[in-house]
PDB file of C-alpha atoms in Angstrom:
ATOM      1  CA  UNK A   1     115.908 103.126  86.657  1.00  0.00           C
ATOM      2  CA  UNK A   2     113.450 103.177  89.555  1.00  0.00           C
ATOM      3  CA  UNK A   3     110.562 101.699  87.459  1.00  0.00           C
ATOM      4  CA  UNK A   4     107.082 102.469  88.995  1.00  0.00           C
ATOM      5  CA  UNK A   5     107.198 104.419  92.313  1.00  0.00           C
ATOM      6  CA  UNK A   6     104.195 105.559  94.501  1.00  0.00           C
ATOM      7  CA  UNK A   7     103.841 108.187  97.116  1.00  0.00           C
ATOM      8  CA  UNK A   8     102.989 107.984 100.015  1.00  0.00           C
ATOM      9  CA  UNK A   9     103.427 104.399 101.231  1.00  0.00           C
ATOM     10  CA  UNK A  10     100.920 104.689 103.962  1.00  0.00           C
ATOM     11  CA  UNK A  11      98.172 107.111 104.840  1.00  0.00           C
ATOM     12  CA  UNK A  12      95.451 107.471 107.444  1.00  0.00           C
ATOM     13  CA  UNK A  13      92.482 109.693 106.587  1.00  0.00           C
ATOM     14  CA  UNK A  14      89.335 110.667 108.437  1.00  0.00           C
ATOM     15  CA  UNK A  15      86.034 110.332 106.624  1.00  0.00           C
ATOM     16  CA  UNK A  16      85.507 113.377 104.356  1.00  0.00           C
ATOM     17  CA  UNK A  17      89.071 114.316 103.917  1.00  0.00           C
ATOM     18  CA  UNK A  18      90.781 114.543 100.542  1.00  0.00           C
ATOM     19  CA  UNK A  19      94.107 113.324  99.340  1.00  0.00           C
ATOM     20  CA  UNK A  20      96.111 112.631  96.200  1.00  0.00           C
ATOM     21  CA  UNK A  21      98.161 109.576  95.469  1.00  0.00           C
ATOM     22  CA  UNK A  22     101.094 110.124  93.088  1.00  0.00           C
ATOM     23  CA  UNK A  23     102.410 107.509  90.708  1.00  0.00           C
ATOM     24  CA  UNK A  24     105.633 108.011  88.754  1.00  0.00           C
ATOM     25  CA  UNK A  25     107.292 105.951  86.033  1.00  0.00           C
ATOM     26  CA  UNK A  26     110.577 106.319  84.473  1.00  0.00           C
ATOM     27  CA  UNK A  27     110.182 103.785  81.613  1.00  0.00           C
ATOM     28  CA  UNK A  28     108.537 106.194  79.168  1.00  0.00           C
ATOM     29  CA  UNK A  29     105.413 104.154  79.119  1.00  0.00           C
ATOM     30  CA  UNK A  30     102.273 105.272  77.397  1.00  0.00           C
ATOM     31  CA  UNK A  31      99.714 103.443  79.481  1.00  0.00           C
ATOM     32  CA  UNK A  32      99.167 103.873  83.260  1.00  0.00           C
ATOM     33  CA  UNK A  33      96.623 102.331  85.588  1.00  0.00           C
ATOM     34  CA  UNK A  34      95.291 102.665  89.166  1.00  0.00           C
ATOM     35  CA  UNK A  35      93.981  99.358  90.863  1.00  0.00           C
ATOM     36  CA  UNK A  36      92.784  98.737  94.344  1.00  0.00           C
ATOM     37  CA  UNK A  37      93.265  95.354  96.196  1.00  0.00           C
ATOM     38  CA  UNK A  38      90.887  94.208  98.847  1.00  0.00           C
ATOM     39  CA  UNK A  39      90.775  90.928 100.745  1.00  0.00           C
ATOM     40  CA  UNK A  40      88.663  88.398  98.970  1.00  0.00           C
ATOM     41  CA  UNK A  41      88.023  90.710  95.988  1.00  0.00           C
ATOM     42  CA  UNK A  42      91.426  90.583  94.220  1.00  0.00           C
ATOM     43  CA  UNK A  43      92.777  93.628  92.264  1.00  0.00           C
ATOM     44  CA  UNK A  44      90.182  95.814  90.523  1.00  0.00           C
ATOM     45  CA  UNK A  45      90.810  98.576  88.014  1.00  0.00           C
ATOM     46  CA  UNK A  46      89.796 102.119  89.039  1.00  0.00           C
ATOM     47  CA  UNK A  47      91.023 104.372  86.186  1.00  0.00           C
ATOM     48  CA  UNK A  48      93.565 104.275  83.420  1.00  0.00           C
ATOM     49  CA  UNK A  49      95.248 106.376  81.010  1.00  0.00           C
ATOM     50  CA  UNK A  50      96.449 105.557  77.398  1.00  0.00           C
ATOM     51  CA  UNK A  51      98.602 108.511  77.046  1.00  0.00           C
ATOM     52  CA  UNK A  52      99.385 112.057  78.374  1.00  0.00           C
ATOM     53  CA  UNK A  53      96.288 114.135  78.796  1.00  0.00           C
ATOM     54  CA  UNK A  54      93.929 111.096  78.568  1.00  0.00           C
ATOM     55  CA  UNK A  55      92.007 109.178  81.274  1.00  0.00           C
ATOM     56  CA  UNK A  56      89.216 106.577  81.231  1.00  0.00           C
ATOM     57  CA  UNK A  57      87.116 104.755  83.834  1.00  0.00           C
ATOM     58  CA  UNK A  58      87.815 101.210  84.804  1.00  0.00           C
ATOM     59  CA  UNK A  59      85.659  98.773  86.839  1.00  0.00           C
ATOM     60  CA  UNK A  60      85.318 100.813  90.092  1.00  0.00           C
ATOM     61  CA  UNK A  61      85.727 104.510  89.395  1.00  0.00           C
ATOM     62  CA  UNK A  62      83.202 106.079  91.776  1.00  0.00           C
ATOM     63  CA  UNK A  63      84.621 108.291  94.356  1.00  0.00           C
ATOM     64  CA  UNK A  64      87.888 108.768  92.527  1.00  0.00           C
ATOM     65  CA  UNK A  65      89.322 111.168  89.984  1.00  0.00           C
ATOM     66  CA  UNK A  66      92.605 111.002  88.055  1.00  0.00           C
ATOM     67  CA  UNK A  67      94.788 113.252  86.045  1.00  0.00           C
ATOM     68  CA  UNK A  68      97.703 112.581  83.577  1.00  0.00           C
ATOM     69  CA  UNK A  69      99.167 116.000  82.922  1.00  0.00           C
ATOM     70  CA  UNK A  70     102.631 114.584  82.350  1.00  0.00           C
ATOM     71  CA  UNK A  71     103.474 111.354  80.681  1.00  0.00           C
ATOM     72  CA  UNK A  72     105.417 109.923  83.594  1.00  0.00           C
ATOM     73  CA  UNK A  73     102.972 110.879  86.245  1.00  0.00           C
ATOM     74  CA  UNK A  74      99.414 109.621  86.993  1.00  0.00           C
ATOM     75  CA  UNK A  75      97.596 111.023  90.020  1.00  0.00           C
ATOM     76  CA  UNK A  76      94.522 109.394  91.837  1.00  0.00           C
ATOM     77  CA  UNK A  77      92.441 111.769  93.814  1.00  0.00           C
ATOM     78  CA  UNK A  78      89.914 111.039  96.572  1.00  0.00           C
ATOM     79  CA  UNK A  79      87.747 114.061  97.101  1.00  0.00           C
ATOM     80  CA  UNK A  80      85.818 113.055 100.172  1.00  0.00           C
ATOM     81  CA  UNK A  81      87.203 109.745 101.574  1.00  0.00           C
ATOM     82  CA  UNK A  82      84.873 107.050 102.890  1.00  0.00           C
ATOM     83  CA  UNK A  83      85.610 103.983 104.958  1.00  0.00           C
ATOM     84  CA  UNK A  84      84.810 101.825 101.849  1.00  0.00           C
ATOM     85  CA  UNK A  85      87.865 103.371 100.241  1.00  0.00           C
ATOM     86  CA  UNK A  86      90.134 101.642 102.845  1.00  0.00           C
ATOM     87  CA  UNK A  87      92.364  99.410 100.596  1.00  0.00           C
ATOM     88  CA  UNK A  88      95.887  98.928  99.156  1.00  0.00           C
ATOM     89  CA  UNK A  89      96.278 101.011  95.977  1.00  0.00           C
ATOM     90  CA  UNK A  90      98.648  99.968  93.183  1.00  0.00           C
ATOM     91  CA  UNK A  91      99.732 101.874  90.275  1.00  0.00           C
ATOM     92  CA  UNK A  92     101.028 100.180  87.034  1.00  0.00           C
ATOM     93  CA  UNK A  93     102.322 100.953  83.682  1.00  0.00           C
ATOM     94  CA  UNK A  94     103.129  99.434  80.372  1.00  0.00           C
ATOM     95  CA  UNK A  95     104.382 100.516  76.906  1.00  0.00           C
ATOM     96  CA  UNK A  96     101.283  99.239  75.020  1.00  0.00           C
ATOM     97  CA  UNK A  97      98.441  96.502  75.146  1.00  0.00           C
ATOM     98  CA  UNK A  98     100.760  93.671  74.083  1.00  0.00           C
ATOM     99  CA  UNK A  99     103.500  94.400  76.698  1.00  0.00           C
ATOM    100  CA  UNK A 100     104.024  93.391  80.410  1.00  0.00           C
ATOM    101  CA  UNK A 101     102.444  95.510  82.927  1.00  0.00           C
ATOM    102  CA  UNK A 102     104.766  96.687  85.778  1.00  0.00           C
ATOM    103  CA  UNK A 103     103.456  97.550  89.253  1.00  0.00           C
ATOM    104  CA  UNK A 104     104.494  99.964  91.851  1.00  0.00           C
ATOM    105  CA  UNK A 105     104.958  98.931  95.613  1.00  0.00           C
ATOM    106  CA  UNK A 106     101.437  99.993  96.617  1.00  0.00           C
ATOM    107  CA  UNK A 107      99.991 102.681  99.101  1.00  0.00           C
ATOM    108  CA  UNK A 108      98.105 101.353 102.070  1.00  0.00           C
ATOM    109  CA  UNK A 109      95.222 103.741 102.881  1.00  0.00           C
ATOM    110  CA  UNK A 110      93.072 103.598 105.984  1.00  0.00           C
ATOM    111  CA  UNK A 111      89.921 105.723 106.193  1.00  0.00           C
ATOM    112  CA  UNK A 112      88.505 106.061 109.770  1.00  0.00           C
TER     113      UNK A 112
ATOM    114  CA  UNK B   1      82.112  90.293  81.826  1.00  0.00           C
ATOM    115  CA  UNK B   2      85.415  88.568  82.127  1.00  0.00           C
ATOM    116  CA  UNK B   3      85.992  86.503  85.170  1.00  0.00           C
ATOM    117  CA  UNK B   4      89.244  84.817  86.240  1.00  0.00           C
ATOM    118  CA  UNK B   5      89.391  81.919  88.581  1.00  0.00           C
ATOM    119  CA  UNK B   6      92.443  80.371  90.303  1.00  0.00           C
ATOM    120  CA  UNK B   7      92.550  76.999  91.792  1.00  0.00           C
ATOM    121  CA  UNK B   8      93.576  76.042  94.342  1.00  0.00           C
ATOM    122  CA  UNK B   9      93.216  79.007  96.563  1.00  0.00           C
ATOM    123  CA  UNK B  10      95.994  77.746  98.747  1.00  0.00           C
ATOM    124  CA  UNK B  11      98.645  75.054  98.426  1.00  0.00           C
ATOM    125  CA  UNK B  12     101.304  73.735 100.680  1.00  0.00           C
ATOM    126  CA  UNK B  13     104.056  71.402  99.463  1.00  0.00           C
ATOM    127  CA  UNK B  14     107.441  70.209 100.581  1.00  0.00           C
ATOM    128  CA  UNK B  15     110.521  71.603  99.106  1.00  0.00           C
ATOM    129  CA  UNK B  16     111.674  70.042  95.833  1.00  0.00           C
ATOM    130  CA  UNK B  17     108.309  69.058  94.398  1.00  0.00           C
ATOM    131  CA  UNK B  18     107.182  70.138  91.013  1.00  0.00           C
ATOM    132  CA  UNK B  19     103.750  71.811  91.127  1.00  0.00           C
ATOM    133  CA  UNK B  20     101.055  73.254  88.835  1.00  0.00           C
ATOM    134  CA  UNK B  21      98.834  76.269  89.490  1.00  0.00           C
ATOM    135  CA  UNK B  22      95.628  76.711  87.523  1.00  0.00           C
ATOM    136  CA  UNK B  23      93.919  79.710  86.039  1.00  0.00           C
ATOM    137  CA  UNK B  24      90.717  79.745  84.014  1.00  0.00           C
ATOM    138  CA  UNK B  25      88.869  82.624  82.315  1.00  0.00           C
ATOM    139  CA  UNK B  26      85.364  82.856  80.912  1.00  0.00           C
ATOM    140  CA  UNK B  27      85.967  85.052  77.731  1.00  0.00           C
ATOM    141  CA  UNK B  28      88.466  83.663  75.309  1.00  0.00           C
ATOM    142  CA  UNK B  29      88.710  87.085  73.544  1.00  0.00           C
ATOM    143  CA  UNK B  30      92.031  88.129  75.249  1.00  0.00           C
ATOM    144  CA  UNK B  31      95.163  89.918  73.982  1.00  0.00           C
ATOM    145  CA  UNK B  32      97.481  88.166  76.490  1.00  0.00           C
ATOM    146  CA  UNK B  33      97.702  86.559  79.924  1.00  0.00           C
ATOM    147  CA  UNK B  34     100.329  87.588  82.571  1.00  0.00           C
ATOM    148  CA  UNK B  35     101.378  85.765  85.630  1.00  0.00           C
ATOM    149  CA  UNK B  36     102.610  87.594  88.737  1.00  0.00           C
ATOM    150  CA  UNK B  37     103.959  86.794  92.224  1.00  0.00           C
ATOM    151  CA  UNK B  38     103.073  88.864  95.218  1.00  0.00           C
ATOM    152  CA  UNK B  39     104.990  88.794  98.463  1.00  0.00           C
ATOM    153  CA  UNK B  40     103.211  89.720 101.731  1.00  0.00           C
ATOM    154  CA  UNK B  41     103.027  93.589 101.945  1.00  0.00           C
ATOM    155  CA  UNK B  42     104.571  94.088  98.516  1.00  0.00           C
ATOM    156  CA  UNK B  43     103.693  95.000  94.948  1.00  0.00           C
ATOM    157  CA  UNK B  44     103.267  92.585  91.990  1.00  0.00           C
ATOM    158  CA  UNK B  45     106.251  91.155  90.332  1.00  0.00           C
ATOM    159  CA  UNK B  46     105.683  90.056  86.659  1.00  0.00           C
ATOM    160  CA  UNK B  47     106.680  86.428  86.052  1.00  0.00           C
ATOM    161  CA  UNK B  48     105.628  85.576  82.596  1.00  0.00           C
ATOM    162  CA  UNK B  49     103.591  87.250  79.779  1.00  0.00           C
ATOM    163  CA  UNK B  50     101.822  84.942  77.128  1.00  0.00           C
ATOM    164  CA  UNK B  51     100.373  86.491  73.969  1.00  0.00           C
ATOM    165  CA  UNK B  52      97.091  85.081  72.646  1.00  0.00           C
ATOM    166  CA  UNK B  53      98.935  83.587  69.712  1.00  0.00           C
ATOM    167  CA  UNK B  54     101.439  81.628  71.932  1.00  0.00           C
ATOM    168  CA  UNK B  55     100.974  78.240  73.616  1.00  0.00           C
ATOM    169  CA  UNK B  56     103.583  78.597  76.352  1.00  0.00           C
ATOM    170  CA  UNK B  57     106.395  80.766  77.831  1.00  0.00           C
ATOM    171  CA  UNK B  58     109.382  79.678  80.007  1.00  0.00           C
ATOM    172  CA  UNK B  59     111.589  81.563  82.414  1.00  0.00           C
ATOM    173  CA  UNK B  60     114.051  79.500  84.496  1.00  0.00           C
ATOM    174  CA  UNK B  61     112.112  77.005  86.645  1.00  0.00           C
ATOM    175  CA  UNK B  62     108.795  78.517  85.495  1.00  0.00           C
ATOM    176  CA  UNK B  63     106.675  77.464  82.523  1.00  0.00           C
ATOM    177  CA  UNK B  64     103.250  79.008  81.657  1.00  0.00           C
ATOM    178  CA  UNK B  65     100.935  77.416  79.102  1.00  0.00           C
ATOM    179  CA  UNK B  66      97.985  79.016  77.386  1.00  0.00           C
ATOM    180  CA  UNK B  67      94.820  77.249  75.937  1.00  0.00           C
ATOM    181  CA  UNK B  68      92.740  80.320  74.721  1.00  0.00           C
ATOM    182  CA  UNK B  69      90.038  78.193  73.229  1.00  0.00           C
ATOM    183  CA  UNK B  70      89.244  76.407  76.493  1.00  0.00           C
ATOM    184  CA  UNK B  71      89.922  79.518  78.635  1.00  0.00           C
ATOM    185  CA  UNK B  72      92.874  77.910  80.627  1.00  0.00           C
ATOM    186  CA  UNK B  73      96.312  78.680  81.686  1.00  0.00           C
ATOM    187  CA  UNK B  74      98.765  76.699  83.934  1.00  0.00           C
ATOM    188  CA  UNK B  75     102.002  77.745  85.636  1.00  0.00           C
ATOM    189  CA  UNK B  76     104.286  74.980  86.408  1.00  0.00           C
ATOM    190  CA  UNK B  77     107.042  75.434  88.947  1.00  0.00           C
ATOM    191  CA  UNK B  78     109.819  72.924  88.820  1.00  0.00           C
ATOM    192  CA  UNK B  79     111.885  71.930  91.850  1.00  0.00           C
ATOM    193  CA  UNK B  80     110.099  74.244  94.257  1.00  0.00           C
ATOM    194  CA  UNK B  81     112.119  76.143  96.785  1.00  0.00           C
ATOM    195  CA  UNK B  82     111.150  77.936 100.113  1.00  0.00           C
ATOM    196  CA  UNK B  83     111.829  81.280  98.201  1.00  0.00           C
ATOM    197  CA  UNK B  84     108.941  80.414  95.881  1.00  0.00           C
ATOM    198  CA  UNK B  85     106.496  80.854  98.759  1.00  0.00           C
ATOM    199  CA  UNK B  86     104.226  83.789  97.753  1.00  0.00           C
ATOM    200  CA  UNK B  87     100.702  84.463  96.155  1.00  0.00           C
ATOM    201  CA  UNK B  88     100.556  83.818  92.525  1.00  0.00           C
ATOM    202  CA  UNK B  89      98.146  85.947  90.484  1.00  0.00           C
ATOM    203  CA  UNK B  90      96.906  85.227  87.021  1.00  0.00           C
ATOM    204  CA  UNK B  91      95.560  88.180  84.983  1.00  0.00           C
ATOM    205  CA  UNK B  92      94.140  88.606  81.330  1.00  0.00           C
ATOM    206  CA  UNK B  93      93.856  91.607  79.062  1.00  0.00           C
ATOM    207  CA  UNK B  94      90.764  91.577  76.935  1.00  0.00           C
ATOM    208  CA  UNK B  95      90.854  92.193  73.255  1.00  0.00           C
ATOM    209  CA  UNK B  96      88.541  94.324  71.256  1.00  0.00           C
ATOM    210  CA  UNK B  97      86.773  97.481  72.629  1.00  0.00           C
ATOM    211  CA  UNK B  98      85.977  98.395  76.170  1.00  0.00           C
ATOM    212  CA  UNK B  99      88.095  99.393  78.990  1.00  0.00           C
ATOM    213  CA  UNK B 100      91.882  98.578  79.069  1.00  0.00           C
ATOM    214  CA  UNK B 101      93.507  97.037  82.053  1.00  0.00           C
ATOM    215  CA  UNK B 102      93.911  93.517  83.392  1.00  0.00           C
ATOM    216  CA  UNK B 103      91.268  91.239  84.963  1.00  0.00           C
ATOM    217  CA  UNK B 104      92.643  89.423  87.878  1.00  0.00           C
ATOM    218  CA  UNK B 105      92.074  86.115  89.669  1.00  0.00           C
ATOM    219  CA  UNK B 106      92.136  86.158  93.440  1.00  0.00           C
ATOM    220  CA  UNK B 107      95.316  84.240  93.575  1.00  0.00           C
ATOM    221  CA  UNK B 108      96.915  81.066  94.877  1.00  0.00           C
ATOM    222  CA  UNK B 109      98.847  81.228  98.150  1.00  0.00           C
ATOM    223  CA  UNK B 110     101.726  78.893  97.974  1.00  0.00           C
ATOM    224  CA  UNK B 111     103.704  77.706 100.886  1.00  0.00           C
ATOM    225  CA  UNK B 112     106.849  75.671 100.280  1.00  0.00           C
ATOM    226  CA  UNK B 113     107.847  73.659 103.348  1.00  0.00           C
ATOM    227  CA  UNK B 114     111.817  73.479 103.934  1.00  0.00           C
TER     228      UNK B 114
END
């Protein structure tokens, strides 16, 4: 039981490049989330999903897109990376709104 | 808009002391509150989850309380150990409509001196 895993762990992009971050969970959770963590800002919600095939915007969705084609996977895409997207990205999941949220180990992204 | 504040931002205490970390939130309409710890360069580890109908939760040396009406929660750590050194984060999930997900405080950076 690996819990929540994220791929890759580190990435450096040039401004304007695109990439996809992959989150996978093996706990059969319905809800999945993407957050970013920045110094002095705390963790902020980017997008989330309440089930396979659904996505919704969080607090800071601009510049990101997501997809949840399979229940166990939640993908975060950056179409045209900007230096302001330099951050640590965390994926999380939980069974439902009254349950604990479990986090992955994070992806450290640098955009130059 | 929900705002979560954690005080103090940093705390350094000798090993063995009991300590209290504070969390306050502006909107009392919450489903639950969750405490996490985060080690440097790592993800978040869930410590305790308190539902809005509960007053406290305990796990080992940790005890978390919730006073929803006043918008406050505390995390009590008994007999602190150097291994407790980490950043502790408090987060709330709002109830009712609107976006799902947690709203986080900025954390308390805790150092336990051996």
